PDB file of C-alpha atoms in Angstrom:
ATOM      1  CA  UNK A 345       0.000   0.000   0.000  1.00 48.00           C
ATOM      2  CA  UNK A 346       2.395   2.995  -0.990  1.00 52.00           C
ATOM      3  CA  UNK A 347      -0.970   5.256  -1.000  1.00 65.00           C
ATOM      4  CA  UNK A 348      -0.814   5.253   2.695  1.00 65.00           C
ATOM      5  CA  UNK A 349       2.514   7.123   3.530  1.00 70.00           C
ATOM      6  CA  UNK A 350       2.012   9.481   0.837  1.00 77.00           C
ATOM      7  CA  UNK A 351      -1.393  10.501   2.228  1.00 72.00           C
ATOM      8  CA  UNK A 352      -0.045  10.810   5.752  1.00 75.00           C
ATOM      9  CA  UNK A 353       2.823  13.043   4.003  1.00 73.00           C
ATOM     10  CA  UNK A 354       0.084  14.908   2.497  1.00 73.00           C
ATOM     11  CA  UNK A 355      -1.936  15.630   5.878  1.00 72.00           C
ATOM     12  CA  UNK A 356       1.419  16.246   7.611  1.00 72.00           C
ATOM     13  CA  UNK A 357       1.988  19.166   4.788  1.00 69.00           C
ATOM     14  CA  UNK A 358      -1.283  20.513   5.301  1.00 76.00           C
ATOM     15  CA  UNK A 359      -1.214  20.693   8.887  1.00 69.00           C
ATOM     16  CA  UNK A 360       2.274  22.696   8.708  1.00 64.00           C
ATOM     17  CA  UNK A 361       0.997  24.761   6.556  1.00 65.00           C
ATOM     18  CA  UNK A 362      -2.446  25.982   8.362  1.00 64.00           C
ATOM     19  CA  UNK A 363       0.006  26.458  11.485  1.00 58.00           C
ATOM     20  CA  UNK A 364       2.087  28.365   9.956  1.00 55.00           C
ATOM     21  CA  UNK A 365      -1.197  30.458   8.213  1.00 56.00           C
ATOM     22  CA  UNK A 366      -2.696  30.582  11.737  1.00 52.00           C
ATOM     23  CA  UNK A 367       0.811  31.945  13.272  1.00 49.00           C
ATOM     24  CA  UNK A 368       0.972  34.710  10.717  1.00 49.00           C
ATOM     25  CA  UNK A 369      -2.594  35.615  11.314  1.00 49.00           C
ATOM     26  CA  UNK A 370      -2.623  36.015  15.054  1.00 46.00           C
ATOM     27  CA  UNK A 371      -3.827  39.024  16.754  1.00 56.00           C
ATOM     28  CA  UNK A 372      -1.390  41.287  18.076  1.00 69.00           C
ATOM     29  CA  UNK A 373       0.175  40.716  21.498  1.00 82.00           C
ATOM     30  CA  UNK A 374      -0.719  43.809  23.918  1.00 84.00           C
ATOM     31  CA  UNK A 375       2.859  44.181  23.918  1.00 84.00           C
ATOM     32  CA  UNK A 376       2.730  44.751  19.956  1.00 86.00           C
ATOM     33  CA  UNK A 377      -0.333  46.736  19.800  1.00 89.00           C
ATOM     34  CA  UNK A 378       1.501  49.144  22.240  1.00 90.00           C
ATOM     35  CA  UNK A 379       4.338  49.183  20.410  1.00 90.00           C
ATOM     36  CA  UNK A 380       3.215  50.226  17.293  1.00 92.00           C
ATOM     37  CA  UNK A 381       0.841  52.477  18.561  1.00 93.00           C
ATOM     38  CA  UNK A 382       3.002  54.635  20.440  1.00 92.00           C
ATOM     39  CA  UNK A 383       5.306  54.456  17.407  1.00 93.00           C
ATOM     40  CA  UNK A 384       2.385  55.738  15.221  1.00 94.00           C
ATOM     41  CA  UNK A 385       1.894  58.687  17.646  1.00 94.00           C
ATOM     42  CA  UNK A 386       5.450  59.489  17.492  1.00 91.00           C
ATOM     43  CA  UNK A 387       5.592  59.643  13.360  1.00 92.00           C
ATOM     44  CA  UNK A 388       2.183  61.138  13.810  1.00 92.00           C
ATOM     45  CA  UNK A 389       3.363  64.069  16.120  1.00 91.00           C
ATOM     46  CA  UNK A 390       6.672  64.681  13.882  1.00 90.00           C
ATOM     47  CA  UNK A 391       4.907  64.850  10.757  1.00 90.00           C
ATOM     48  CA  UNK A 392       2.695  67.464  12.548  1.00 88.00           C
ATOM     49  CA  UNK A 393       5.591  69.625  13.228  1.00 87.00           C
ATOM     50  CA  UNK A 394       7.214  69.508  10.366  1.00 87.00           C
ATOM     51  CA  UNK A 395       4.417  70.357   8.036  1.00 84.00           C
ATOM     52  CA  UNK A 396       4.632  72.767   6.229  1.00 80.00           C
ATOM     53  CA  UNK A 397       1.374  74.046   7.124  1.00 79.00           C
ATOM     54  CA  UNK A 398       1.548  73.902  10.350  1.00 78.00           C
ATOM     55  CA  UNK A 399      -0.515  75.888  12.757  1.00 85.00           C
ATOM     56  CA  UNK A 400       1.633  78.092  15.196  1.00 86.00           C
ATOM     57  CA  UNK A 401       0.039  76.043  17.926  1.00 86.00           C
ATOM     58  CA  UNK A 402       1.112  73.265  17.313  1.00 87.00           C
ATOM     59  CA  UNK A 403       4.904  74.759  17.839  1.00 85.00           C
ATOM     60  CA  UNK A 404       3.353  75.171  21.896  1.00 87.00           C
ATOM     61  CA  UNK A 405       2.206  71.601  22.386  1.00 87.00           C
ATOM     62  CA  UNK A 406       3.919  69.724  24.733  1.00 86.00           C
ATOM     63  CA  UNK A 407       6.871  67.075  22.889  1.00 84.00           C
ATOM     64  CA  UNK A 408       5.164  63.411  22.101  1.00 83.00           C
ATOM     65  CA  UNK A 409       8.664  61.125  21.865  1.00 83.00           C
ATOM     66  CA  UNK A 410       7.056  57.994  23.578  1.00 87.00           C
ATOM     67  CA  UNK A 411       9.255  54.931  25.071  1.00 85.00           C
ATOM     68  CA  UNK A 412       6.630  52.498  26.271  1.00 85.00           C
ATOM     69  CA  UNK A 413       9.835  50.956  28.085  1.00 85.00           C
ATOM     70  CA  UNK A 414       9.988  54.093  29.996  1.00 85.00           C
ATOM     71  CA  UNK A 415       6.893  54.195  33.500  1.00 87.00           C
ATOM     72  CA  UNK A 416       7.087  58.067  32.408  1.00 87.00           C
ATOM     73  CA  UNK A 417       4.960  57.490  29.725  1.00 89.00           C
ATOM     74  CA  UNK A 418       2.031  57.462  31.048  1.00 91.00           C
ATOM     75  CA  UNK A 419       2.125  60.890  32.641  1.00 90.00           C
ATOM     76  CA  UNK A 420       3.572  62.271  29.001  1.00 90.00           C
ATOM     77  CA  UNK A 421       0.283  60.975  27.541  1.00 92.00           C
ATOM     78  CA  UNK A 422      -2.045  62.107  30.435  1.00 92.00           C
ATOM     79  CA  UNK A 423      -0.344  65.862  29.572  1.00 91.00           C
ATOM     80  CA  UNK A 424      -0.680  65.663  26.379  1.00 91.00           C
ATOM     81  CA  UNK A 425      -4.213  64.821  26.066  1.00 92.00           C
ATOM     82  CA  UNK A 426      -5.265  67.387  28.422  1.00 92.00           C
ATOM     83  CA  UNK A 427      -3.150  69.963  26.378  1.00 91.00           C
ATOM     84  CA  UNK A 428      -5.272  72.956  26.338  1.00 87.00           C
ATOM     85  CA  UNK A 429      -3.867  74.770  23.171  1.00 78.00           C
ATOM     86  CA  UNK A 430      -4.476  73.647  19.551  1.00 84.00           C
ATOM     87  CA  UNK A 431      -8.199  71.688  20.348  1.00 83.00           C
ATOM     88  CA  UNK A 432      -9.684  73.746  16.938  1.00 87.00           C
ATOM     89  CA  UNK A 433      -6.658  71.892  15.055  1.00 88.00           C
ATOM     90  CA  UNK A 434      -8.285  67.774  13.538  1.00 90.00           C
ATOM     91  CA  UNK A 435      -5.021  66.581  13.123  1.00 90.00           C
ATOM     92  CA  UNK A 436      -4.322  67.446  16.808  1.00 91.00           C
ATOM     93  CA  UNK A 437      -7.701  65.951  18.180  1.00 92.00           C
ATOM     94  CA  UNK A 438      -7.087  62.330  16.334  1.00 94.00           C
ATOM     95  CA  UNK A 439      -3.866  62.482  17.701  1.00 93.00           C
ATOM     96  CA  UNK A 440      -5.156  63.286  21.603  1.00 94.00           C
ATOM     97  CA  UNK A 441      -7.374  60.362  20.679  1.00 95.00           C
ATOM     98  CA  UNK A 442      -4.843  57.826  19.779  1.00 95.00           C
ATOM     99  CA  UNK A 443      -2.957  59.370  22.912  1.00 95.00           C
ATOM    100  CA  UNK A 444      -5.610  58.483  24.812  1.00 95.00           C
ATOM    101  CA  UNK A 445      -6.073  55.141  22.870  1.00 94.00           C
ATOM    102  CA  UNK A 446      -2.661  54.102  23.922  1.00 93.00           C
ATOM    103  CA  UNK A 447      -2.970  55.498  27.762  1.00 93.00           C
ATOM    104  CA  UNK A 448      -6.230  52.851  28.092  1.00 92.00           C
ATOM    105  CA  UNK A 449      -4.261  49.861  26.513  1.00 90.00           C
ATOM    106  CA  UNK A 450      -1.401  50.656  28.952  1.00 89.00           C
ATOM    107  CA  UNK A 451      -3.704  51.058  32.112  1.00 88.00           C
ATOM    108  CA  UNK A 452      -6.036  48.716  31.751  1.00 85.00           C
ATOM    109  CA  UNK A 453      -5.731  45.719  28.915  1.00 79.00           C
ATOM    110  CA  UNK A 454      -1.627  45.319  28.850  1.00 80.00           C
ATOM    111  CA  UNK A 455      -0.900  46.409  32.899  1.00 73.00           C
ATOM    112  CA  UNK A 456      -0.026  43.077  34.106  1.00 73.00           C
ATOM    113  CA  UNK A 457       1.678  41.813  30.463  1.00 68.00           C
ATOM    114  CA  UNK A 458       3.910  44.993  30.853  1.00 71.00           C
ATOM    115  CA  UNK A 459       7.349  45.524  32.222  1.00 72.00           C
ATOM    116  CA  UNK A 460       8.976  49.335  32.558  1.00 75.00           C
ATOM    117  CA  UNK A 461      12.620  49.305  32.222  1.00 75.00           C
ATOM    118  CA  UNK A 462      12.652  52.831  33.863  1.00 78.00           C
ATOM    119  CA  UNK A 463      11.160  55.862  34.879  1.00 78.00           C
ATOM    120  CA  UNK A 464      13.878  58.529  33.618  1.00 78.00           C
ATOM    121  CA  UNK A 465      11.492  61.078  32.521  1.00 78.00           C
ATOM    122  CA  UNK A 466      14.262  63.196  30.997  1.00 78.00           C
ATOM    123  CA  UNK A 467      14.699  60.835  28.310  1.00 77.00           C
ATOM    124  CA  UNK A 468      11.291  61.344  27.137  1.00 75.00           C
ATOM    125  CA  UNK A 469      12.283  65.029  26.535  1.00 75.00           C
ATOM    126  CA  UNK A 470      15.352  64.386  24.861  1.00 67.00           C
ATOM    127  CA  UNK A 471      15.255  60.917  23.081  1.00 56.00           C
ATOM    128  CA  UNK A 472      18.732  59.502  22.233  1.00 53.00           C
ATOM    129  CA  UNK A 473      18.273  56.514  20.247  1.00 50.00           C
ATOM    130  CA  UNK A 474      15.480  54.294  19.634  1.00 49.00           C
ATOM    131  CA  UNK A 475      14.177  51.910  22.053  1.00 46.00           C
ATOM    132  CA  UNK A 476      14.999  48.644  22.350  1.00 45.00           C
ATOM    133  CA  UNK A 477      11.893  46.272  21.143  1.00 44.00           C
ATOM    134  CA  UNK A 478      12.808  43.018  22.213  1.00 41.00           C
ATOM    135  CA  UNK A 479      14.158  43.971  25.881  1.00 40.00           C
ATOM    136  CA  UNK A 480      10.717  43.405  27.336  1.00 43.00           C
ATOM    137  CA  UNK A 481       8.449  40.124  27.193  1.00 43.00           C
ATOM    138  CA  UNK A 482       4.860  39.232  28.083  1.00 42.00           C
ATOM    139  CA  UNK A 483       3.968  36.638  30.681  1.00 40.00           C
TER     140      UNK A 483
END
């Protein structure tokens, strides 16, 4: 009976390959959501400030370079959102909401998955070098 090994070869392949389609397809880890959501805001916020319409407001609000590695970054969003200046400006209200977005996720969905490597607030002001993405891992 060679028609037996081949079809177990055959169900073998197919069952690799729907693992590997379900593994590509999974939803995002909080980690990952947070991630590339406070990357977003980031691009978001420099793209905002170096338009070249960009309101004179927008010069006054207060710097968005988040490191979800860094505990600071929660009171950097809760400023930011409750920004007074520039509330006329859309680009600057979908931004407070995806600020806001991200704030959520971090305080309630991803608390316990998440791990601060500090709390230097400085180096949310002045941002060196990139953070480090796979320096922090979910339980």
């Amino acid at each position: 009976m060679p028609e037996l090994p081949t079809m177990r070869m055959l169900l073998q392949l197919i069952a690799l390959l729907s693992a590997a389609l379900l593994a590509s397809t999974a939803p995002p880890t909080c980690y990952s959501r947070v991630l590339s959501l406070g990357k977003e805001i980031t691009e978001s916020f420099k793209e905002l400030q170096t338009s070249k319409t960009v309101d004179p407001c927008v010069q006054t609000l207060p710097r968005l370079y988040l490191d979800i590695h860094n505990y600071c970054v929660l009171a950097k969003l809760r400023d930011f959102v409750a920004y007074p200046g520039c509330d006329r400006l859309v680009e600057v209200n979908e931004l407070k909401e995806k600020a806001r977005s991200l704030y959520t996720i971090l305080i309630s969905y991803c608390r316990r998955d998440l791990v601060f490597l500090t709390d230097d607030c400085n180096a949310l002001e002045i941002p060196i070098s990139p953070p480090l993405e796979h320096s922090i891992t979910e339980s």
